[in-house]
Amino acid sequence: MANKRDISEQIPHYLQFGWLAFRPKWLKLLNSPKWFLFFLVMYFFTQSIVVNGVYSVSISTIEKRYGYSSSLTGFLTSSFDIAALVLTPLVSFLGARRKKPVWCGVGLLTMGIGMLIFFLPHVFSGRYEAGAESESGLSTGLCNSTSVNSCEYTSGNKGYVPLFVLGMLVMGSGATPMIALGIPYMDENVKAKASPMYVGIFYASGLLGCLTQINGSLAECSCLLPSSSRDIITMGKCRFSCGYKYGILLGAVFLFGFFTFMNMTPATTVTLRCLPVDRRTYGLGFQMTMTRLLGAIPGPIAFGTLIDWNCILWDRGCDDHGNCLEYNNTQLAYTVFGLCFVCKLVTTLSYFVAFVYCRKINRSLAMGVDTAEMSGAVVSGITNESLEIEACVKTETTTHL
């Protein structure tokens, strides 16, 4: 019997683990589902850090830096999913017939190029200089209250929109093979019982983020009139003490995120188990297409538009308004909560309909199995009875002879 070393030496060079002509023997240690999961997690981790992490916490900075409205930054966010929407059917069709890991590697390289393109406006735009709008006569508690009107800080900023959109489109194109091909390939190479654990580890790698806040105050200011009752100016807008409401908000956000991401692994596992092996790639691709078409693309634009509707103070420029400086917080809270509630209600009803429909299918399949077993038993009984009759006839014939 040939040992493993002899078998490995008999494998052709082009079938060995590696890339192009680089196929050393030690590299086959990485040829396992666990290592593929590791690199797929790094793939998702990189995409989540840039798109869901750095970009998400920098949206307000981009609005102030370039004078963009929330609806425009919402369109920038949707550009990522527009590219994925267009390319998902094509990638699912071509990737199902070819090497799925190669498609994932090319997608990761493409996503890196998109990140560099998205970085270019910061290089070309130069240093940021805050602008101001000219107003006079507003000297409540302040002396020599004047400001200078300037449009230089907003001139040409709209020209960077195509670069931002192109960067998001390229990043969306690179992220397409990650779920459409990476998860089906991983599911094909692990046991059915271990597949949910692998999928859960994959999705858990994308839940990272960061937030930083700096506060400052100015005391003993010479611009304050002697009759003023306050001698301290706090930088920024007036702050209100919310007290226990902060705790309620953090608890609600935690529960919202917990229940949102809790169903990702079961939903993906159910999708993989409901489809044949050769159609799982197409199924996940279609699922991604519908998710982006109904949610990921119109969602940021809709929320951005609603946020702009609740703006009560715009940073006005020479030709058009820039970013919003002050919102109606009460109205904004009710608006965002109402839209989130409607979306979650539709999601819950959809899962309930899917649950009822799957129960009907399971009952039909169970009835079909029972009918087949009963038919098999009847056929078996008839066959046994025919054999017994035939045996009796042969016995009687032999006796007469």
GROMACS .gro file of C-alpha atoms in nm:
model
  401
    1MET     CA    1   0.000   0.000   0.000
    2ALA     CA    2   0.138   0.342  -0.098
    3ASN     CA    3   0.189   0.588   0.186
    4LYS     CA    4   0.081   0.953   0.192
    5ARG     CA    5   0.422   1.074   0.076
    6ASP     CA    6   0.414   0.859  -0.236
    7ILE     CA    7   0.058   0.973  -0.311
    8SER     CA    8   0.153   1.340  -0.269
    9GLU     CA    9   0.447   1.298  -0.503
   10GLN     CA   10   0.220   1.146  -0.768
   11ILE     CA   11  -0.013   1.450  -0.768
   12PRO     CA   12   0.048   1.670  -1.075
   13HIS     CA   13   0.209   2.007  -1.014
   14TYR     CA   14  -0.090   2.207  -1.135
   15LEU     CA   15  -0.319   2.030  -0.884
   16GLN     CA   16  -0.097   2.106  -0.584
   17PHE     CA   17  -0.193   2.382  -0.340
   18GLY     CA   18  -0.052   2.722  -0.436
   19TRP     CA   19  -0.079   3.010  -0.681
   20LEU     CA   20   0.036   2.993  -1.045
   21ALA     CA   21   0.391   2.851  -1.045
   22PHE     CA   22   0.440   2.904  -0.670
   23ARG     CA   23   0.332   2.566  -0.527
   24PRO     CA   24   0.577   2.454  -0.255
   25LYS     CA   25   0.499   2.139  -0.058
   26TRP     CA   26   0.490   2.315   0.282
   27LEU     CA   27   0.208   2.539   0.159
   28LYS     CA   28  -0.034   2.246   0.165
   29LEU     CA   29  -0.055   2.297   0.544
   30LEU     CA   30  -0.289   2.588   0.466
   31ASN     CA   31  -0.513   2.368   0.254
   32SER     CA   32  -0.781   2.314   0.519
   33PRO     CA   33  -1.126   2.459   0.602
   34LYS     CA   34  -0.994   2.625   0.919
   35TRP     CA   35  -0.730   2.824   0.734
   36PHE     CA   36  -0.980   2.919   0.465
   37LEU     CA   37  -1.211   3.043   0.741
   38PHE     CA   38  -0.923   3.247   0.885
   39PHE     CA   39  -0.849   3.423   0.557
   40LEU     CA   40  -1.220   3.471   0.487
   41VAL     CA   41  -1.257   3.630   0.831
   42MET     CA   42  -0.966   3.865   0.750
   43TYR     CA   43  -1.146   3.946   0.424
   44PHE     CA   44  -1.467   4.035   0.604
   45PHE     CA   45  -1.278   4.208   0.885
   46THR     CA   46  -1.106   4.442   0.639
   47GLN     CA   47  -1.431   4.523   0.460
   48SER     CA   48  -1.616   4.586   0.787
   49ILE     CA   49  -1.342   4.807   0.933
   50VAL     CA   50  -1.343   5.032   0.625
   51VAL     CA   51  -1.711   5.038   0.524
   52ASN     CA   52  -1.897   4.969   0.849
   53GLY     CA   53  -1.637   5.115   1.086
   54VAL     CA   54  -1.415   5.397   0.962
   55TYR     CA   55  -1.657   5.529   0.701
   56SER     CA   56  -1.959   5.510   0.931
   57VAL     CA   57  -1.797   5.715   1.207
   58SER     CA   58  -1.652   5.958   0.950
   59ILE     CA   59  -1.977   6.046   0.772
   60SER     CA   60  -2.034   6.358   0.984
   61THR     CA   61  -1.672   6.462   0.930
   62ILE     CA   62  -1.707   6.422   0.553
   63GLU     CA   63  -2.027   6.629   0.562
   64LYS     CA   64  -1.855   6.915   0.746
   65ARG     CA   65  -1.528   6.889   0.553
   66TYR     CA   66  -1.684   6.903   0.206
   67GLY     CA   67  -2.018   7.065   0.288
   68TYR     CA   68  -2.230   6.762   0.189
   69SER     CA   69  -2.587   6.698   0.301
   70SER     CA   70  -2.699   6.375   0.470
   71SER     CA   71  -2.889   6.265   0.160
   72LEU     CA   72  -2.570   6.298  -0.048
   73THR     CA   73  -2.361   6.097   0.199
   74GLY     CA   74  -2.643   5.843   0.203
   75PHE     CA   75  -2.605   5.812  -0.173
   76LEU     CA   76  -2.231   5.757  -0.126
   77THR     CA   77  -2.309   5.474   0.115
   78SER     CA   78  -2.558   5.321  -0.128
   79SER     CA   79  -2.296   5.326  -0.407
   80PHE     CA   80  -2.120   5.038  -0.233
   81ASP     CA   81  -2.431   4.821  -0.260
   82ILE     CA   82  -2.519   4.937  -0.612
   83ALA     CA   83  -2.199   4.781  -0.744
   84ALA     CA   84  -2.266   4.462  -0.549
   85LEU     CA   85  -2.623   4.454  -0.680
   86VAL     CA   86  -2.509   4.470  -1.043
   87LEU     CA   87  -2.222   4.222  -1.010
   88THR     CA   88  -2.369   3.964  -0.771
   89PRO     CA   89  -2.564   3.766  -1.038
   90LEU     CA   90  -2.261   3.763  -1.270
   91VAL     CA   91  -2.015   3.666  -0.997
   92SER     CA   92  -2.249   3.395  -0.866
   93PHE     CA   93  -2.289   3.247  -1.214
   94LEU     CA   94  -1.921   3.253  -1.313
   95GLY     CA   95  -1.780   3.176  -0.969
   96ALA     CA   96  -1.993   2.865  -0.925
   97ARG     CA   97  -1.813   2.704  -1.222
   98ARG     CA   98  -1.461   2.817  -1.142
   99LYS     CA   99  -1.227   2.839  -0.845
  100LYS     CA  100  -1.412   3.022  -0.570
  101PRO     CA  101  -1.101   3.107  -0.357
  102VAL     CA  102  -0.941   3.277  -0.658
  103TRP     CA  103  -1.248   3.495  -0.700
  104CYS     CA  104  -1.231   3.588  -0.331
  105GLY     CA  105  -0.863   3.684  -0.364
  106VAL     CA  106  -0.930   3.901  -0.669
  107GLY     CA  107  -1.220   4.064  -0.484
  108LEU     CA  108  -0.998   4.151  -0.186
  109LEU     CA  109  -0.740   4.308  -0.420
  110THR     CA  110  -1.014   4.507  -0.595
  111MET     CA  111  -1.149   4.629  -0.261
  112GLY     CA  112  -0.801   4.758  -0.170
  113ILE     CA  113  -0.788   4.958  -0.493
  114GLY     CA  114  -1.127   5.108  -0.410
  115MET     CA  115  -0.998   5.219  -0.069
  116LEU     CA  116  -0.711   5.404  -0.234
  117ILE     CA  117  -0.951   5.577  -0.474
  118PHE     CA  118  -1.175   5.682  -0.185
  119PHE     CA  119  -0.869   5.833  -0.015
  120LEU     CA  120  -0.777   6.057  -0.312
  121PRO     CA  121  -1.014   6.352  -0.231
  122HIS     CA  122  -0.829   6.404   0.097
  123VAL     CA  123  -0.501   6.431  -0.095
  124PHE     CA  124  -0.628   6.664  -0.366
  125SER     CA  125  -0.843   6.895  -0.153
  126GLY     CA  126  -0.564   7.033   0.064
  127ARG     CA  127  -0.600   7.152   0.423
  128TYR     CA  128  -0.943   7.218   0.566
  129GLU     CA  129  -1.037   7.575   0.658
  130ALA     CA  130  -1.364   7.632   0.835
  131GLY     CA  131  -1.590   7.892   0.673
  132ALA     CA  132  -1.831   8.136   0.829
  133GLU     CA  133  -2.137   8.332   0.724
  134SER     CA  134  -2.141   8.710   0.760
  135GLU     CA  135  -2.380   8.836   1.029
  136SER     CA  136  -2.381   9.158   1.231
  137GLY     CA  137  -2.593   9.300   1.511
  138LEU     CA  138  -2.613   8.968   1.699
  139SER     CA  139  -2.422   9.094   2.002
  140THR     CA  140  -2.619   8.931   2.281
  141GLY     CA  141  -2.371   8.920   2.564
  142LEU     CA  142  -2.076   8.957   2.322
  143CYS     CA  143  -1.877   9.259   2.213
  144ASN     CA  144  -1.765   9.333   1.854
  145SER     CA  145  -1.975   9.051   1.713
  146THR     CA  146  -1.874   9.030   1.345
  147SER     CA  147  -1.789   8.750   1.105
  148VAL     CA  148  -1.664   8.725   0.751
  149ASN     CA  149  -1.855   8.563   0.469
  150SER     CA  150  -1.640   8.324   0.269
  151CYS     CA  151  -1.721   8.069  -0.001
  152GLU     CA  152  -1.370   7.952  -0.066
  153TYR     CA  153  -1.399   7.653   0.164
  154THR     CA  154  -1.690   7.512  -0.036
  155SER     CA  155  -1.574   7.591  -0.389
  156GLY     CA  156  -1.496   7.280  -0.586
  157ASN     CA  157  -1.595   7.036  -0.311
  158LYS     CA  158  -1.880   6.898  -0.521
  159GLY     CA  159  -1.623   6.790  -0.775
  160TYR     CA  160  -1.493   6.522  -0.538
  161VAL     CA  161  -1.827   6.339  -0.538
  162PRO     CA  162  -1.736   6.126  -0.845
  163LEU     CA  163  -1.416   6.009  -0.672
  164PHE     CA  164  -1.608   5.912  -0.359
  165VAL     CA  165  -1.870   5.730  -0.567
  166LEU     CA  166  -1.604   5.554  -0.778
  167GLY     CA  167  -1.421   5.441  -0.465
  168MET     CA  168  -1.738   5.298  -0.311
  169LEU     CA  169  -1.832   5.127  -0.640
  170VAL     CA  170  -1.491   4.959  -0.664
  171MET     CA  171  -1.504   4.853  -0.298
  172GLY     CA  172  -1.854   4.712  -0.349
  173SER     CA  173  -1.733   4.518  -0.650
  174GLY     CA  174  -1.449   4.369  -0.449
  175ALA     CA  175  -1.674   4.270  -0.158
  176THR     CA  176  -1.919   4.080  -0.381
  177PRO     CA  177  -1.741   3.738  -0.388
  178MET     CA  178  -1.704   3.733  -0.008
  179ILE     CA  179  -2.057   3.612   0.073
  180ALA     CA  180  -2.176   3.496  -0.269
  181LEU     CA  181  -1.883   3.252  -0.311
  182GLY     CA  182  -1.691   3.238   0.018
  183ILE     CA  183  -1.970   3.103   0.238
  184PRO     CA  184  -2.092   2.835  -0.012
  185TYR     CA  185  -1.733   2.718  -0.065
  186MET     CA  186  -1.677   2.695   0.310
  187ASP     CA  187  -2.006   2.508   0.354
  188GLU     CA  188  -1.906   2.258   0.085
  189ASN     CA  189  -1.583   2.167   0.266
  190VAL     CA  190  -1.701   2.124   0.625
  191LYS     CA  191  -1.949   1.894   0.795
  192ALA     CA  192  -2.313   1.999   0.809
  193LYS     CA  193  -2.306   2.017   1.190
  194ALA     CA  194  -1.998   2.240   1.191
  195SER     CA  195  -2.117   2.475   0.915
  196PRO     CA  196  -2.327   2.706   1.143
  197MET     CA  197  -2.029   2.754   1.374
  198TYR     CA  198  -1.806   2.852   1.080
  199VAL     CA  199  -2.071   3.093   0.948
  200GLY     CA  200  -2.115   3.244   1.295
  201ILE     CA  201  -1.741   3.303   1.333
  202PHE     CA  202  -1.739   3.465   0.989
  203TYR     CA  203  -2.019   3.710   1.070
  204ALA     CA  204  -1.882   3.786   1.418
  205SER     CA  205  -1.559   3.920   1.265
  206GLY     CA  206  -1.744   4.218   1.116
  207LEU     CA  207  -1.884   4.361   1.441
  208LEU     CA  208  -1.606   4.606   1.527
  209GLY     CA  209  -1.596   4.984   1.554
  210CYS     CA  210  -1.463   5.283   1.748
  211LEU     CA  211  -1.576   5.628   1.868
  212THR     CA  212  -1.383   5.930   2.009
  213GLN     CA  213  -1.518   6.255   2.160
  214ILE     CA  214  -1.324   6.559   2.289
  215ASN     CA  215  -1.480   6.842   2.495
  216GLY     CA  216  -1.332   7.181   2.587
  217SER     CA  217  -1.428   7.506   2.760
  218LEU     CA  218  -1.309   7.871   2.758
  219ALA     CA  219  -1.308   8.072   3.086
  220GLU     CA  220  -1.241   8.436   3.178
  221CYS     CA  221  -1.320   8.566   2.829
  222SER     CA  222  -1.272   8.941   2.769
  223CYS     CA  223  -1.546   8.949   2.503
  224LEU     CA  224  -1.821   8.893   2.763
  225LEU     CA  225  -1.997   9.203   2.890
  226PRO     CA  226  -1.970   9.279   3.263
  227SER     CA  227  -2.347   9.246   3.297
  228SER     CA  228  -2.339   8.890   3.168
  229SER     CA  229  -2.440   8.631   3.427
  230ARG     CA  230  -2.201   8.369   3.281
  231ASP     CA  231  -1.825   8.384   3.263
  232ILE     CA  232  -1.765   8.052   3.087
  233ILE     CA  233  -1.819   7.971   2.720
  234THR     CA  234  -1.846   7.606   2.624
  235MET     CA  235  -1.728   7.515   2.276
  236GLY     CA  236  -1.998   7.379   2.046
  237LYS     CA  237  -2.372   7.394   2.080
  238CYS     CA  238  -2.557   7.407   2.409
  239ARG     CA  239  -2.568   7.069   2.577
  240PHE     CA  240  -2.860   6.927   2.768
  241SER     CA  241  -2.844   6.676   3.050
  242CYS     CA  242  -3.037   6.363   2.953
  243GLY     CA  243  -2.963   6.170   3.274
  244TYR     CA  244  -3.109   5.820   3.275
  245LYS     CA  245  -3.217   5.853   2.910
  246TYR     CA  246  -2.861   5.775   2.801
  247GLY     CA  247  -2.889   5.435   2.968
  248ILE     CA  248  -3.221   5.366   2.798
  249LEU     CA  249  -3.072   5.463   2.462
  250LEU     CA  250  -2.765   5.243   2.506
  251GLY     CA  251  -2.983   4.949   2.614
  252ALA     CA  252  -3.214   4.993   2.318
  253VAL     CA  253  -2.922   5.017   2.074
  254PHE     CA  254  -2.766   4.705   2.225
  255LEU     CA  255  -3.088   4.505   2.193
  256PHE     CA  256  -3.142   4.635   1.841
  257GLY     CA  257  -2.797   4.523   1.732
  258PHE     CA  258  -2.819   4.195   1.923
  259PHE     CA  259  -3.145   4.083   1.766
  260THR     CA  260  -3.039   4.213   1.423
  261PHE     CA  261  -2.719   4.009   1.405
  262MET     CA  262  -2.854   3.710   1.598
  263ASN     CA  263  -3.058   3.591   1.298
  264MET     CA  264  -2.779   3.622   1.039
  265THR     CA  265  -2.623   3.281   1.104
  266PRO     CA  266  -2.954   3.087   1.123
  267ALA     CA  267  -3.089   3.263   0.814
  268THR     CA  268  -2.776   3.179   0.614
  269THR     CA  269  -2.779   2.818   0.736
  270VAL     CA  270  -3.146   2.775   0.645
  271THR     CA  271  -3.079   2.916   0.298
  272LEU     CA  272  -2.793   2.671   0.245
  273ARG     CA  273  -2.999   2.373   0.365
  274CYS     CA  274  -3.306   2.458   0.157
  275LEU     CA  275  -3.113   2.452  -0.171
  276PRO     CA  276  -2.925   2.176  -0.356
  277VAL     CA  277  -2.549   2.187  -0.343
  278ASP     CA  278  -2.514   2.306  -0.703
  279ARG     CA  279  -2.761   2.593  -0.648
  280ARG     CA  280  -2.642   2.734  -0.316
  281THR     CA  281  -2.419   2.992  -0.481
  282TYR     CA  282  -2.707   3.118  -0.695
  283GLY     CA  283  -2.940   3.117  -0.393
  284LEU     CA  284  -2.710   3.329  -0.177
  285GLY     CA  285  -2.644   3.557  -0.474
  286PHE     CA  286  -3.016   3.609  -0.528
  287GLN     CA  287  -3.062   3.671  -0.155
  288MET     CA  288  -2.788   3.934  -0.158
  289THR     CA  289  -2.940   4.096  -0.466
  290MET     CA  290  -3.284   4.130  -0.306
  291THR     CA  291  -3.133   4.251   0.023
  292ARG     CA  292  -2.945   4.529  -0.151
  293LEU     CA  293  -3.229   4.614  -0.389
  294LEU     CA  294  -3.490   4.647  -0.113
  295GLY     CA  295  -3.279   4.760   0.182
  296ALA     CA  296  -2.912   4.843   0.146
  297ILE     CA  297  -2.948   5.080  -0.151
  298PRO     CA  298  -3.265   5.280  -0.069
  299GLY     CA  299  -3.206   5.263   0.308
  300PRO     CA  300  -2.917   5.512   0.345
  301ILE     CA  301  -3.076   5.749   0.094
  302ALA     CA  302  -3.412   5.737   0.277
  303PHE     CA  303  -3.256   5.790   0.620
  304GLY     CA  304  -3.035   6.071   0.487
  305THR     CA  305  -3.337   6.245   0.336
  306LEU     CA  306  -3.532   6.214   0.661
  307ILE     CA  307  -3.239   6.356   0.856
  308ASP     CA  308  -3.218   6.652   0.619
  309TRP     CA  309  -3.591   6.716   0.661
  310ASN     CA  310  -3.536   6.764   1.034
  311CYS     CA  311  -3.257   7.018   0.991
  312ILE     CA  312  -3.335   7.363   1.133
  313LEU     CA  313  -3.002   7.536   1.060
  314TRP     CA  314  -2.800   7.492   0.741
  315ASP     CA  315  -2.444   7.600   0.672
  316ARG     CA  316  -2.527   7.831   0.384
  317GLY     CA  317  -2.281   7.882   0.099
  318CYS     CA  318  -2.283   8.117  -0.199
  319ASP     CA  319  -2.484   7.895  -0.432
  320ASP     CA  320  -2.625   7.614  -0.221
  321HIS     CA  321  -2.648   7.498   0.140
  322GLY     CA  322  -2.382   7.270   0.280
  323ASN     CA  323  -2.405   7.044   0.581
  324CYS     CA  324  -2.660   7.075   0.860
  325LEU     CA  325  -2.552   7.257   1.176
  326GLU     CA  326  -2.851   7.194   1.402
  327TYR     CA  327  -3.136   6.940   1.403
  328ASN     CA  328  -3.476   6.924   1.565
  329ASN     CA  329  -3.375   6.637   1.791
  330THR     CA  330  -3.724   6.550   1.914
  331GLN     CA  331  -3.875   6.531   1.568
  332LEU     CA  332  -3.567   6.349   1.435
  333ALA     CA  333  -3.593   6.086   1.710
  334TYR     CA  334  -3.959   6.016   1.632
  335THR     CA  335  -3.890   6.004   1.257
  336VAL     CA  336  -3.599   5.760   1.280
  337PHE     CA  337  -3.781   5.542   1.532
  338GLY     CA  338  -4.092   5.528   1.312
  339LEU     CA  339  -3.898   5.424   1.003
  340CYS     CA  340  -3.698   5.161   1.196
  341PHE     CA  341  -4.018   5.024   1.352
  342VAL     CA  342  -4.188   4.988   1.012
  343CYS     CA  343  -3.882   4.813   0.863
  344LYS     CA  344  -3.852   4.570   1.155
  345LEU     CA  345  -4.225   4.499   1.141
  346VAL     CA  346  -4.200   4.405   0.773
  347THR     CA  347  -3.898   4.185   0.852
  348THR     CA  348  -4.082   4.005   1.133
  349LEU     CA  349  -4.387   3.942   0.915
  350SER     CA  350  -4.163   3.809   0.636
  351TYR     CA  351  -3.994   3.562   0.870
  352PHE     CA  352  -4.334   3.453   1.003
  353VAL     CA  353  -4.465   3.390   0.649
  354ALA     CA  354  -4.149   3.194   0.566
  355PHE     CA  355  -4.194   2.987   0.884
  356VAL     CA  356  -4.557   2.902   0.801
  357TYR     CA  357  -4.469   2.819   0.440
  358CYS     CA  358  -4.179   2.593   0.545
  359ARG     CA  359  -4.407   2.405   0.786
  360LYS     CA  360  -4.650   2.334   0.501
  361ILE     CA  361  -4.364   2.207   0.285
  362ASN     CA  362  -4.239   1.982   0.565
  363ARG     CA  363  -4.589   1.839   0.615
  364SER     CA  364  -4.622   1.771   0.243
  365LEU     CA  365  -4.285   1.598   0.237
  366ALA     CA  366  -4.375   1.393   0.544
  367MET     CA  367  -4.704   1.284   0.386
  368GLY     CA  368  -4.517   1.193   0.068
  369VAL     CA  369  -4.270   0.980   0.263
  370ASP     CA  370  -4.551   0.803   0.451
  371THR     CA  371  -4.737   0.735   0.125
  372ALA     CA  372  -4.422   0.597  -0.034
  373GLU     CA  373  -4.360   0.371   0.265
  374MET     CA  374  -4.719   0.243   0.257
  375SER     CA  375  -4.699   0.182  -0.117
  376GLY     CA  376  -4.373  -0.002  -0.070
  377ALA     CA  377  -4.527  -0.217   0.201
  378VAL     CA  378  -4.827  -0.303  -0.018
  379VAL     CA  379  -4.605  -0.388  -0.313
  380SER     CA  380  -4.384  -0.595  -0.089
  381GLY     CA  381  -4.688  -0.784   0.048
  382ILE     CA  382  -4.822  -0.852  -0.299
  383THR     CA  383  -4.481  -0.971  -0.412
  384ASN     CA  384  -4.444  -1.205  -0.113
  385GLU     CA  385  -4.793  -1.343  -0.166
  386SER     CA  386  -4.718  -1.405  -0.535
  387LEU     CA  387  -4.399  -1.585  -0.441
  388GLU     CA  388  -4.585  -1.804  -0.194
  389ILE     CA  389  -4.850  -1.894  -0.454
  390GLU     CA  390  -4.583  -1.971  -0.710
  391ALA     CA  391  -4.400  -2.192  -0.460
  392CYS     CA  392  -4.723  -2.380  -0.382
  393VAL     CA  393  -4.790  -2.439  -0.751
  394LYS     CA  394  -4.440  -2.575  -0.803
  395THR     CA  395  -4.478  -2.804  -0.501
  396GLU     CA  396  -4.811  -2.944  -0.628
  397THR     CA  397  -4.664  -3.000  -0.973
  398THR     CA  398  -4.369  -3.187  -0.832
  399THR     CA  399  -4.602  -3.403  -0.622
  400HIS     CA  400  -4.816  -3.502  -0.920
  401LEU     CA  401  -4.506  -3.592  -1.119
   0.00000   0.00000   0.00000
